[in-house]
Amino acid sequence: MEHVPALDEDLKKTLGPATAKVLAEQLGLHTALDLLHHYPRRYAERGELTSLADLADQIDEHVTVVAQVADARLLTYHGSRGGGKRLEVTITDGSGRLQLVFFGAGVHKPHKELLPGSRAMFAGKVSRFNHKLQLAHPAYEPLGADASDRDAATAFANQLIPIYPACAKLESWKIAKCVDAVLPRAQEAVDPLPPGLREGRGLVPLTEALLKIHRPATKADIEDARQRLKWDEAFVLQVALARRRHADSQLPAVARRATPGGLLDAFDAKLPFTLTDGQQNVSKEIFDDLATSHPMHRLLQGEVGSGKTMVALRAMLAVVDSGGQAAMLAPTEVLAQQHHRSITEMMGELAEGGMLGGSDQGTKVVLLTGSMGTAARRQALLDLVTGEAGVVIGTHALIEDKVQFHDLGLVVVDEQHRFGVEQRDALRSKGKQPPHLLVMTATPIPRTVAMTVFGDLETSVLDQLPAGRSPIATHVVPAKDKPHFLARAWERVREEVENGHQAYVVCPRIGDGEDDPKGRKKASAEDEAEKRPPLAVLEIAEQLTRGPLAGLSVEVLHGRMDPADKDDVMRRFAAGEVKVLVATTVIEVGVNVPNSTVMVIMDADRFGVSQLHQLRGRVGRGSAPGLCLLVSEMHEASPARARLAAVAATLDGFELSRIDLEQRREGDVLGQAQSGVRSSLRMLAVIEDEEVIAQAREEAARVVAADPELEHLPGLRTALDALLDAEREQYLEKG
């Protein structure tokens, strides 16, 4: 395998230990190659004033701006700890103004250098003081011809200035100097794209792309470089997934076919309703997969309430018909118990195989969770190893070493994004041969994300709601601007309860002291609401029972309750004894109480778009229409309120997942967390670059079909090895 020593070399040798340490610890950059792939986030032009107007959304972020000094004032102040000097500098860029402050001995240099009319790059952490945005003690680099650093000014004079993602200890222009030190090594970069592909698509060579992205002469240079580097990311990722699809197709598996007149037919015959067209079509896709002699890998996604559990259950029964066992893995005990309850209810006597009163065609359906008593647990384990139990539903307790199956044929993973890959893999390894895998998610995933994150899975979509499901109306309740709206929300809850229905109230926090947000990074919204801790279940429940919902049966549910207590509350809520359930997002998935018609989400701006959509799906599950009220103290013009308005405007989960993704970015699509963390995609944006991803997928499939081991493409192998470090290699192999 080709090795690129100069690019793999530790940055200490080139930049010295102090700088290398900051780059490694703060930005995760360890080698010259890492630094070459640390691309500018944007470019400032000499003579162009870059935007200060966008800083309101970046409180607590480290930013770099290019601006002109409007005025500077040196003030003397008298404080409790004695007096001192304070320099206030106002800078402008035509789009807005920003205040810089320097204190004490730190005022002298900027006082001499930051004269009205002078231009500089400024870097620091955006904060708010007295309702104004400011940078306290920013680092700065003068850009004028009269600046002290004439070389820097000359270097920048005729160029687009790259603004790099930076950190407190290393400003953008210092990172630019680090890049300058390693840029000559770009000549040694190994090109991952097959020459035919690169030429056919009209893409510039990799070396040229790296030079142009870091030191562009024109905007066209930037565009050329971006197009090329996007292709690299999309193509290498799609090759990784295509190789995995290819490897999976070579594995042996036991074909599982339903027996005519068997358990599945008996179950279908007793269903009190007709399956939707969508359910029938998706079931056919799954049954076709199960009948093949290599493992099914299918993603089943569908809206909350579209009937995914029914589709999964029919697949499980088909496997039991063929003599195998099926396991459903749920992320929480509450959800595992809920699935067990609803599946045994749907199956009736068919879930009591071998028991008195059970059906001859039936099988045993067992539950396995961590909190079960010893005797019940022992019996469940025995039923699994003997094959008495055809269907098992459980939490991660299913993965423990002592759990053995007679013949595991199908693994169904509910709410895929909540499981680590190791957990899924451990369960799959319990089959004599690799079992078939069905992954379910109720968070709809845009096509491109599915192609990028789950590119190795075939995808089935349920986008039709079963007959009889009611629409859900969603409204934003601006609690701060219009407090009477919140009062009206509680009246609506009372009205629903008086009409015989039930309600959820969701809060972001438990409030038992253990989850107080001490030291938590302040959110970057600009409202006073952000300065207080999120509202808590225990506090809100108390306020409601004393105030607007006095006299109603109000209970709490959260993740730190004893499992038996949780189950008891859920059981009484499902039975209608509890009228209002004040809960955390523990109710987000799988809780099915058709009599619940209203949900009030407190501090709704603290939740993601997909999570709000998921929560909202808990109401309107019966024949009465659902109502979801999103309570927020954010002001109308804030991005948070725009997000809530988007949720209120549509019930289309796919549309919302696109909005969510555009706001949050992709997260590390290859890592175990599918959102939030630093993205392994530096240039590619999976929503904007749909076309590139789709084309890269086709090219990757072609390349892998012709040369699965990539023996004739050493450059591509090298890029793949760099992408798939040990952890990600495991991730892809286990998936």
XYZ file of C-alpha atoms in Angstrom:
735
model
C 0.000 0.000 0.000
C 1.231 3.447 -0.876
C 2.423 5.537 2.060
C 2.852 9.323 2.107
C 5.410 9.988 4.844
C 5.710 13.763 4.409
C 1.946 14.204 4.669
C 1.561 11.717 7.527
C 4.294 13.383 9.565
C 3.356 14.890 12.924
C 2.951 18.673 12.755
C 5.426 19.092 15.659
C 8.313 18.722 13.206
C 7.061 21.509 10.958
C 5.339 23.921 13.326
C 6.951 23.239 16.704
C 5.414 21.474 19.719
C 3.391 24.405 21.139
C 1.460 25.193 17.941
C 1.077 21.489 17.079
C -0.416 20.841 20.536
C -3.078 23.557 20.091
C -3.954 22.296 16.578
C -4.278 18.718 17.881
C -6.227 19.471 21.073
C -8.488 22.256 19.833
C -9.063 21.363 16.176
C -8.184 17.654 15.934
C -5.415 18.317 13.384
C -2.362 16.051 13.806
C -0.614 15.733 10.436
C 0.200 17.897 7.416
C -2.603 16.100 5.544
C -5.112 16.989 8.306
C -4.089 20.635 8.032
C -4.397 20.626 4.230
C -7.965 19.360 4.686
C -8.781 22.118 7.209
C -10.463 24.338 4.633
C -11.280 28.050 4.963
C -14.869 28.587 6.063
C -15.119 31.721 3.880
C -12.962 34.384 2.192
C -12.732 38.123 2.808
C -11.725 40.437 0.005
C -9.424 43.425 0.241
C -11.666 46.449 -0.131
C -14.764 44.407 0.669
C -16.324 44.814 4.108
C -17.415 41.393 5.385
C -20.586 41.045 7.360
C -20.953 41.946 11.034
C -24.709 41.583 10.618
C -24.537 37.799 11.129
C -22.879 37.908 14.552
C -26.138 37.982 16.542
C -26.509 34.235 15.857
C -22.965 33.485 17.025
C -22.934 34.394 20.728
C -20.143 32.445 22.481
C -18.613 31.485 19.112
C -15.055 32.370 18.068
C -15.279 34.546 14.979
C -12.949 36.401 12.631
C -14.170 39.616 10.982
C -12.571 42.086 8.604
C -13.621 45.659 9.358
C -12.654 49.300 9.595
C -12.184 51.273 12.807
C -14.929 53.938 13.107
C -13.807 55.455 16.410
C -11.750 54.682 19.508
C -12.176 56.069 23.042
C -9.743 55.647 25.940
C -11.682 55.855 29.215
C -10.582 55.917 32.839
C -12.835 53.995 35.217
C -13.044 53.616 38.997
C -14.124 50.195 40.203
C -14.316 48.379 43.539
C -10.807 47.040 42.964
C -9.284 50.420 42.107
C -9.193 52.319 38.806
C -7.849 51.490 35.403
C -8.061 52.243 31.712
C -10.530 50.854 29.217
C -10.255 51.228 25.436
C -13.522 51.044 23.502
C -13.153 50.697 19.731
C -16.127 50.675 17.360
C -15.615 48.856 14.060
C -17.886 48.821 11.036
C -18.200 46.915 7.792
C -21.176 48.629 6.212
C -23.590 45.909 7.405
C -23.326 46.656 11.121
C -21.198 47.922 13.973
C -19.372 46.018 16.703
C -17.694 47.173 19.888
C -14.225 45.957 20.925
C -13.023 46.447 24.512
C -9.509 46.273 25.947
C -8.639 46.719 29.648
C -5.695 47.608 31.838
C -2.181 47.236 30.444
C -3.660 45.687 27.298
C -4.911 49.073 26.013
C -1.598 50.635 24.933
C -0.778 48.695 21.734
C -4.314 48.767 20.243
C -4.646 52.455 21.210
C -1.637 53.225 18.987
C -2.568 50.873 16.143
C -6.367 50.913 15.868
C -6.820 54.461 14.596
C -10.065 55.606 12.953
C -9.993 54.634 9.279
C -7.523 51.754 9.725
C -8.541 48.221 8.668
C -7.746 44.925 10.337
C -8.827 41.353 10.897
C -10.236 40.873 14.391
C -10.733 37.523 16.129
C -12.422 36.770 19.430
C -15.443 35.343 21.200
C -18.734 37.150 20.587
C -20.487 38.185 23.797
C -23.296 40.547 24.737
C -22.884 43.391 27.212
C -25.568 45.992 27.938
C -27.620 44.640 24.999
C -24.707 45.251 22.586
C -22.525 42.704 20.825
C -18.843 42.954 21.658
C -15.462 41.244 21.433
C -13.427 41.560 24.633
C -9.651 41.667 24.131
C -9.790 40.416 20.533
C -6.620 39.416 18.719
C -6.156 41.522 15.584
C -3.970 41.703 12.486
C -3.708 45.119 10.775
C -4.347 45.097 7.029
C -3.487 48.666 6.020
C -0.321 49.717 4.201
C 0.597 51.751 7.287
C 0.258 48.688 9.525
C 3.248 47.532 11.565
C 3.253 44.136 9.876
C 3.924 45.311 6.298
C 4.680 41.799 5.059
C 1.291 40.534 6.182
C -0.402 43.535 4.608
C 1.434 42.971 1.312
C 0.634 39.262 1.350
C -3.034 40.065 1.773
C -3.051 43.059 -0.569
C -3.995 41.298 -3.796
C -5.637 38.182 -2.441
C -8.827 36.723 -1.169
C -8.192 36.353 2.559
C -9.030 32.841 3.809
C -10.939 32.870 7.092
C -10.326 29.508 8.799
C -12.374 27.748 11.494
C -10.291 28.847 14.495
C -10.180 28.661 18.283
C -9.344 30.961 21.187
C -5.677 29.969 21.220
C -5.061 30.141 17.477
C -6.614 32.864 15.323
C -7.482 32.411 11.668
C -4.410 34.270 10.348
C -2.082 32.150 12.483
C -3.701 29.026 11.039
C -3.130 30.551 7.569
C 0.606 30.787 8.373
C 0.593 27.136 9.516
C -1.063 26.165 6.216
C 1.604 28.127 4.311
C 4.239 25.968 6.017
C 2.702 22.677 4.777
C 1.227 23.827 1.450
C 4.292 22.802 -0.620
C 3.622 19.204 0.476
C 0.277 19.253 -1.357
C 2.364 18.136 -4.379
C 2.712 14.731 -2.689
C -1.004 14.148 -2.115
C -2.197 10.892 -3.677
C -5.220 11.413 -5.921
C -8.085 9.050 -4.912
C -10.195 9.567 -8.045
C -9.669 7.147 -10.958
C -8.240 9.227 -13.860
C -11.149 8.358 -16.159
C -13.687 9.591 -13.611
C -11.779 12.832 -12.938
C -11.374 13.652 -16.621
C -14.918 12.587 -17.481
C -16.330 14.932 -14.841
C -13.975 17.796 -15.732
C -12.464 17.997 -12.230
C -9.085 19.615 -11.470
C -6.270 17.407 -10.051
C -6.140 17.094 -6.247
C -2.882 19.041 -5.841
C -4.335 21.953 -7.790
C -7.562 21.813 -5.749
C -5.643 22.014 -2.444
C -3.602 25.007 -3.637
C -6.688 26.778 -4.952
C -8.820 26.210 -1.842
C -6.179 27.662 0.483
C -4.675 30.392 -1.727
C -7.200 31.279 -4.438
C -6.390 34.046 -6.895
C -10.022 34.355 -8.018
C -13.498 33.240 -6.974
C -13.432 30.803 -9.912
C -10.439 29.091 -8.248
C -12.514 28.551 -5.096
C -15.376 27.076 -7.118
C -13.049 24.692 -9.016
C -11.458 23.526 -5.761
C -14.766 23.057 -3.936
C -16.284 21.043 -6.757
C -13.258 18.722 -6.810
C -13.000 18.309 -3.011
C -16.742 17.622 -2.714
C -16.319 14.808 -5.228
C -13.467 13.330 -3.196
C -15.574 13.207 -0.042
C -18.702 11.894 -1.741
C -16.872 9.298 -3.824
C -14.597 7.876 -1.110
C -17.560 7.605 1.291
C -19.745 5.923 -1.331
C -16.928 3.474 -2.192
C -16.725 2.529 1.509
C -20.478 1.861 1.549
C -20.471 0.093 -1.843
C -17.712 -2.256 -0.648
C -19.745 -3.042 2.418
C -22.869 -3.747 0.330
C -20.728 -6.006 -1.860
C -19.266 -7.858 1.159
C -22.745 -8.342 2.671
C -24.029 -9.795 -0.575
C -21.325 -12.494 -0.318
C -22.350 -13.614 3.221
C -24.493 -16.742 3.610
C -27.842 -16.572 5.395
C -30.756 -18.950 5.867
C -33.629 -18.083 3.531
C -36.793 -17.554 5.616
C -40.158 -18.023 3.917
C -43.594 -17.913 5.527
C -45.441 -21.249 5.539
C -48.828 -21.186 3.774
C -51.548 -21.703 6.391
C -49.020 -20.974 9.153
C -48.649 -18.364 11.886
C -48.544 -15.329 9.557
C -51.722 -16.375 7.710
C -53.478 -17.034 11.035
C -52.439 -13.559 12.265
C -53.555 -11.823 9.058
C -56.919 -13.598 9.225
C -57.688 -12.130 12.662
C -56.681 -8.527 11.878
C -59.709 -6.238 12.413
C -58.554 -3.869 9.646
C -57.024 -3.929 6.174
C -53.331 -3.136 5.744
C -52.630 0.073 3.818
C -51.199 -0.222 0.286
C -47.931 1.106 1.688
C -47.787 -1.594 4.365
C -48.503 -4.311 1.795
C -45.852 -3.040 -0.644
C -43.164 -2.702 2.052
C -44.052 -6.145 3.451
C -43.555 -7.639 -0.009
C -40.081 -6.012 -0.284
C -39.155 -7.454 3.121
C -40.537 -10.954 2.376
C -38.586 -11.004 -0.926
C -35.392 -10.103 0.984
C -36.019 -12.729 3.671
C -36.405 -15.406 0.999
C -32.840 -14.886 -0.311
C -29.757 -16.724 0.894
C -27.787 -13.642 1.896
C -28.717 -11.361 4.809
C -31.356 -8.688 4.359
C -30.157 -5.218 5.370
C -33.177 -2.955 5.145
C -34.064 0.429 6.613
C -37.786 0.887 7.238
C -38.629 4.516 7.759
C -42.010 6.031 8.172
C -43.956 8.700 9.935
C -44.985 8.229 13.527
C -48.118 6.084 13.377
C -47.649 4.826 9.812
C -47.746 1.222 11.041
C -44.064 0.236 11.060
C -44.553 -2.066 14.068
C -47.245 -3.994 12.173
C -44.914 -4.462 9.176
C -42.039 -5.566 11.452
C -44.291 -7.987 13.350
C -45.463 -9.664 10.129
C -41.794 -10.097 9.092
C -41.035 -11.635 12.505
C -43.967 -14.053 12.185
C -42.803 -15.116 8.702
C -39.400 -15.991 10.209
C -41.057 -17.965 13.045
C -43.096 -19.800 10.379
C -39.834 -20.884 8.751
C -38.554 -22.362 12.043
C -36.414 -19.378 13.136
C -36.619 -16.823 15.925
C -36.953 -13.040 15.727
C -35.646 -10.447 18.199
C -36.752 -6.827 18.492
C -34.286 -4.478 20.164
C -35.838 -1.352 21.751
C -33.877 1.593 23.188
C -35.665 1.869 26.555
C -37.488 -0.418 29.006
C -40.660 1.668 28.658
C -40.598 1.126 24.903
C -39.713 -2.588 25.152
C -42.638 -3.129 27.553
C -44.935 -1.096 25.303
C -43.961 -3.170 22.233
C -44.396 -6.406 24.165
C -47.828 -5.329 25.364
C -49.054 -4.165 21.962
C -47.644 -7.206 20.096
C -49.187 -9.726 22.509
C -52.517 -7.839 22.311
C -52.419 -7.866 18.485
C -51.539 -11.577 18.390
C -53.981 -12.678 21.100
C -53.934 -16.481 21.576
C -51.234 -16.718 18.833
C -48.783 -15.224 21.365
C -49.417 -18.090 23.787
C -47.914 -21.021 21.884
C -47.499 -24.089 24.117
C -49.579 -22.485 26.893
C -53.041 -23.451 28.120
C -55.602 -21.746 25.902
C -52.933 -20.812 23.365
C -53.266 -21.515 19.660
C -51.683 -24.609 18.082
C -50.198 -22.341 15.428
C -48.939 -19.866 18.028
C -45.539 -19.179 19.502
C -44.325 -17.718 22.776
C -43.615 -13.955 22.853
C -41.214 -13.097 25.670
C -39.904 -9.862 27.145
C -36.316 -9.524 28.373
C -35.211 -6.354 30.214
C -32.616 -5.539 32.860
C -35.113 -4.939 35.653
C -36.947 -8.299 35.428
C -37.033 -10.539 38.503
C -34.670 -13.538 38.588
C -37.355 -16.211 38.072
C -38.992 -14.437 35.110
C -35.575 -13.779 33.583
C -34.494 -17.418 33.968
C -37.687 -18.604 32.273
C -37.248 -16.113 29.391
C -33.630 -17.249 28.819
C -34.788 -20.899 28.822
C -37.552 -20.132 26.284
C -34.969 -18.520 23.986
C -32.362 -21.283 24.088
C -34.933 -24.074 23.586
C -36.702 -22.210 20.775
C -40.045 -22.178 22.698
C -40.118 -18.408 22.229
C -40.277 -17.487 18.566
C -40.400 -13.756 19.286
C -38.396 -11.855 21.917
C -38.629 -8.151 22.638
C -36.004 -6.550 24.824
C -33.571 -3.795 25.617
C -29.770 -4.088 25.492
C -30.265 -6.900 28.069
C -30.699 -9.119 24.956
C -27.036 -8.559 24.114
C -25.516 -10.021 27.284
C -23.281 -13.063 26.870
C -25.594 -15.432 28.731
C -28.461 -14.803 26.268
C -28.486 -17.688 23.738
C -30.915 -18.325 20.888
C -32.014 -21.616 19.392
C -31.952 -20.198 15.833
C -31.948 -16.407 15.473
C -33.199 -15.533 11.985
C -34.178 -11.840 12.147
C -33.103 -8.841 14.204
C -35.412 -5.806 14.212
C -33.815 -2.664 15.638
C -36.296 0.033 16.665
C -35.171 3.666 16.632
C -31.831 2.872 15.034
C -30.200 6.211 15.927
C -30.286 5.354 19.623
C -28.122 2.246 19.372
C -24.376 1.985 19.232
C -23.129 -0.209 16.431
C -21.477 -2.563 18.941
C -24.903 -3.283 20.448
C -26.473 -4.197 17.118
C -23.452 -6.261 16.177
C -23.439 -8.206 19.442
C -27.064 -9.232 18.842
C -26.446 -10.169 15.210
C -23.511 -12.368 16.236
C -25.908 -14.588 18.212
C -27.186 -16.227 15.030
C -25.656 -19.476 13.763
C -25.359 -17.652 10.446
C -25.743 -13.866 10.031
C -29.437 -13.112 10.703
C -31.480 -10.793 8.510
C -31.586 -7.180 9.776
C -34.480 -4.736 9.692
C -33.750 -1.258 11.048
C -36.735 1.006 11.852
C -36.805 4.733 12.401
C -39.671 7.154 12.921
C -37.446 10.135 12.182
C -37.819 10.504 8.427
C -34.465 10.810 6.685
C -34.018 12.791 3.461
C -32.981 10.608 0.526
C -29.453 11.984 0.426
C -28.872 11.382 4.123
C -30.141 7.844 3.697
C -27.712 7.426 0.784
C -24.832 8.830 2.833
C -25.460 7.477 6.309
C -27.292 4.253 5.492
C -25.886 3.734 2.015
C -25.406 0.046 2.693
C -29.093 -0.506 3.541
C -31.957 -0.926 1.125
C -34.628 1.618 2.061
C -38.397 1.184 2.402
C -40.637 4.146 3.164
C -44.122 4.144 4.724
C -45.602 7.551 3.998
C -49.295 6.751 4.313
C -51.180 6.901 7.624
C -53.639 4.075 8.393
C -57.324 4.911 8.001
C -58.923 6.473 11.063
C -55.818 8.403 12.176
C -56.573 12.042 12.927
C -54.717 15.156 11.808
C -52.689 17.093 14.398
C -52.966 20.896 14.607
C -49.785 22.591 15.850
C -49.512 26.158 17.183
C -46.688 28.233 18.656
C -47.510 29.781 22.045
C -45.342 32.913 22.570
C -45.333 32.817 26.386
C -43.286 35.994 26.853
C -44.903 38.288 24.270
C -48.447 37.024 24.957
C -48.769 35.434 28.442
C -52.553 35.120 27.978
C -51.837 32.585 25.178
C -50.183 30.293 27.757
C -53.161 30.694 30.119
C -55.411 29.707 27.211
C -53.200 26.648 26.528
C -53.873 25.329 30.046
C -57.608 26.005 29.562
C -57.484 23.875 26.391
C -55.851 21.047 28.376
C -58.686 21.237 30.950
C -61.296 21.209 28.160
C -59.765 18.100 26.564
C -59.684 16.289 29.936
C -63.293 17.316 30.654
C -64.222 15.830 27.262
C -62.791 12.497 28.413
C -59.320 12.824 26.812
C -55.763 13.002 28.196
C -52.750 15.285 27.825
C -48.947 15.276 27.792
C -46.814 18.146 29.062
C -43.163 17.783 27.955
C -40.208 19.570 29.600
C -36.502 19.505 28.646
C -35.244 18.723 32.149
C -36.135 16.556 35.167
C -35.323 19.122 37.877
C -34.228 16.701 40.612
C -30.920 18.492 41.209
C -28.904 15.883 39.320
C -29.585 17.422 35.940
C -29.131 21.102 36.788
C -27.321 22.720 33.894
C -24.381 24.032 35.920
C -21.439 24.775 33.741
C -23.462 23.937 30.662
C -22.514 26.056 27.676
C -25.027 28.826 27.292
C -27.088 28.473 24.146
C -26.368 31.022 21.498
C -29.798 32.607 21.238
C -30.119 36.238 22.009
C -33.062 36.189 24.348
C -33.193 36.522 28.115
C -35.004 33.164 28.126
C -31.691 31.495 27.353
C -30.159 32.801 30.574
C -32.393 30.666 32.775
C -32.184 26.897 33.071
C -34.637 24.916 30.933
C -38.018 24.253 32.518
C -38.172 21.061 34.563
C -40.749 18.273 34.923
C -40.897 18.345 38.733
C -41.290 22.139 38.942
C -43.897 22.385 36.163
C -45.913 19.454 37.580
C -46.067 21.205 40.962
C -47.078 24.555 39.413
C -49.826 22.895 37.361
C -51.322 20.893 40.263
C -51.427 24.028 42.413
C -52.575 26.334 39.633
C -54.204 25.942 36.216
C -54.727 22.130 36.402
C -55.668 21.903 40.093
C -58.037 19.020 40.782
C -56.928 16.938 37.772
C -54.927 13.738 38.112
C -51.367 14.862 37.186
C -48.359 12.479 37.321
C -44.692 12.717 36.310
C -42.558 10.380 34.179
C -38.802 10.669 33.604
C -35.773 8.494 32.924
C -34.394 8.412 36.473
C -37.495 6.883 38.045
C -37.400 3.283 39.207
C -38.438 1.039 36.242
C -41.369 -0.419 38.195
C -42.645 3.098 39.017
C -42.253 4.158 35.385
C -44.198 1.156 34.198
C -46.898 1.761 36.806
C -47.361 5.407 35.725
C -47.451 4.424 32.042
C -49.941 1.632 32.737
C -52.264 3.980 34.673
C -51.942 6.646 31.980
C -52.749 4.078 29.265
C -55.745 2.936 31.353
C -57.030 6.531 31.600
C -56.572 6.858 35.381
C -53.903 9.560 34.978
C -55.238 12.527 32.998
C -52.101 14.659 32.518
C -48.603 13.214 32.189
C -45.744 15.677 32.759
C -42.683 14.011 31.229
C -39.275 14.381 29.665
C -38.625 13.070 26.146
C -38.807 9.537 27.584
C -42.220 9.500 25.851
C -40.698 10.442 22.501
C -40.889 7.021 20.901
C -43.343 4.187 20.964
C -45.686 5.295 23.747
C -49.151 4.633 22.357
C -52.162 6.069 24.193
C -54.894 6.693 21.568
C -56.983 8.689 24.071
C -54.291 11.436 24.338
C -55.325 14.408 22.258
C -53.211 17.333 23.434
C -49.501 17.885 24.034
C -47.929 21.038 25.477
C -44.145 21.248 24.900
C -42.480 23.711 27.291
C -39.333 25.536 26.105
C -40.008 23.973 22.713
C -37.099 25.963 21.241
C -34.700 23.736 23.218
C -35.641 20.704 21.085
C -34.591 19.843 17.533
C -37.080 19.920 14.675
C -37.170 16.132 14.234
C -37.564 15.624 17.972
C -40.559 17.993 18.096
C -42.118 16.113 15.184
C -41.493 12.815 16.957
C -43.024 14.065 20.223
C -46.054 15.491 18.431
C -46.742 12.031 16.987
C -47.821 10.842 20.456
C -51.187 12.636 20.109
C -53.963 12.217 17.546
C -53.446 8.442 17.556
C -57.142 7.732 18.004
C -60.285 9.029 16.296
C -60.236 12.473 17.977
C -58.063 15.221 16.403
C -54.719 16.007 18.037
C -53.416 19.369 19.230
C -49.758 20.237 19.856
C -48.805 23.542 21.524
C -45.174 24.679 21.272
C -44.483 27.043 24.174
C -41.501 29.375 23.791
C -40.187 32.589 25.329
C -37.992 33.376 22.318
C -38.891 36.546 20.434
C -40.597 36.411 17.091
C -37.577 37.315 14.938
C -35.245 34.695 16.453
C -34.049 31.653 14.459
C -35.510 29.425 17.215
C -39.006 30.789 16.565
C -38.536 30.310 12.807
C -37.765 26.648 13.538
C -40.954 26.290 15.614
C -42.995 27.999 12.887
C -41.656 25.414 10.404
C -42.829 22.564 12.657
C -46.259 24.197 13.042
C -46.563 24.685 9.281
C -46.217 21.057 8.118
C -46.853 17.477 9.215
C -44.476 16.177 6.539
C -41.618 14.589 8.450
C -39.380 14.405 5.359
C -39.717 18.146 4.793
C -38.958 18.789 8.479
C -35.940 16.505 8.462
C -34.499 18.551 5.601
C -35.013 21.770 7.593
C -33.461 20.120 10.652
C -30.457 18.988 8.672
C -29.919 22.363 7.027
C -29.816 23.932 10.488
C -27.744 21.350 12.366
C -25.470 20.112 9.552
C -24.835 16.415 9.179
C -22.773 15.461 12.161
C -20.154 12.826 11.640
C -21.989 10.666 9.142
C -19.571 7.806 9.583
C -19.178 8.047 13.331
C -21.580 6.612 15.849
C -23.303 9.900 16.598
C -25.356 10.786 13.577
C -25.545 14.482 14.370
C -23.983 17.337 16.227
C -20.345 16.287 16.481
C -17.705 17.521 14.055
C -18.595 16.329 10.621
C -16.310 14.000 8.717
C -17.673 15.905 5.722
C -15.647 19.085 5.469
C -16.787 20.295 2.079
C -19.878 18.265 1.231
C -23.300 19.331 2.516
C -25.665 16.414 2.100
C -28.744 18.499 1.351
C -27.163 20.998 -1.046
C -25.031 18.433 -2.847
C -27.678 15.823 -3.612
C -26.607 15.566 -7.232
C -22.919 14.981 -6.444
C -23.818 12.275 -3.887
C -26.161 10.478 -6.303
C -23.565 10.562 -9.104
C -20.773 9.460 -6.729
C -22.909 6.526 -5.603
C -23.333 5.345 -9.219
C -19.600 5.737 -9.950
C -18.666 3.937 -6.700
C -20.968 0.984 -7.483
C -19.363 0.688 -10.933
C -15.798 0.818 -9.548
C -16.458 -1.708 -6.756
C -18.268 -4.134 -9.069
C -15.218 -4.158 -11.367
C -12.549 -4.220 -8.630
C -13.927 -4.993 -5.121
C -10.458 -4.957 -3.498
C -9.424 -1.777 -5.388
C -6.204 -3.525 -6.421
C -5.802 -1.288 -9.466
C -6.601 1.950 -7.596
C -3.892 2.427 -4.925
C -4.709 6.142 -4.527
C -8.326 5.301 -3.703
C -7.211 2.612 -1.218
C -4.987 5.150 0.541
C -7.861 7.655 0.790
C -10.170 4.927 2.054
C -7.693 3.910 4.759
C -7.416 7.551 5.839
C -11.213 7.888 6.011
C -11.753 4.602 7.779
C -9.569 4.900 10.817
C -9.854 1.919 13.160
C -13.116 3.010 14.792
C -14.883 3.810 11.548
C -13.624 0.657 9.879
C -15.297 -1.266 12.697
C -18.408 0.860 12.347
C -18.760 0.022 8.680
C -18.022 -3.645 9.200
C -20.512 -3.965 12.023
C -23.257 -1.511 10.944
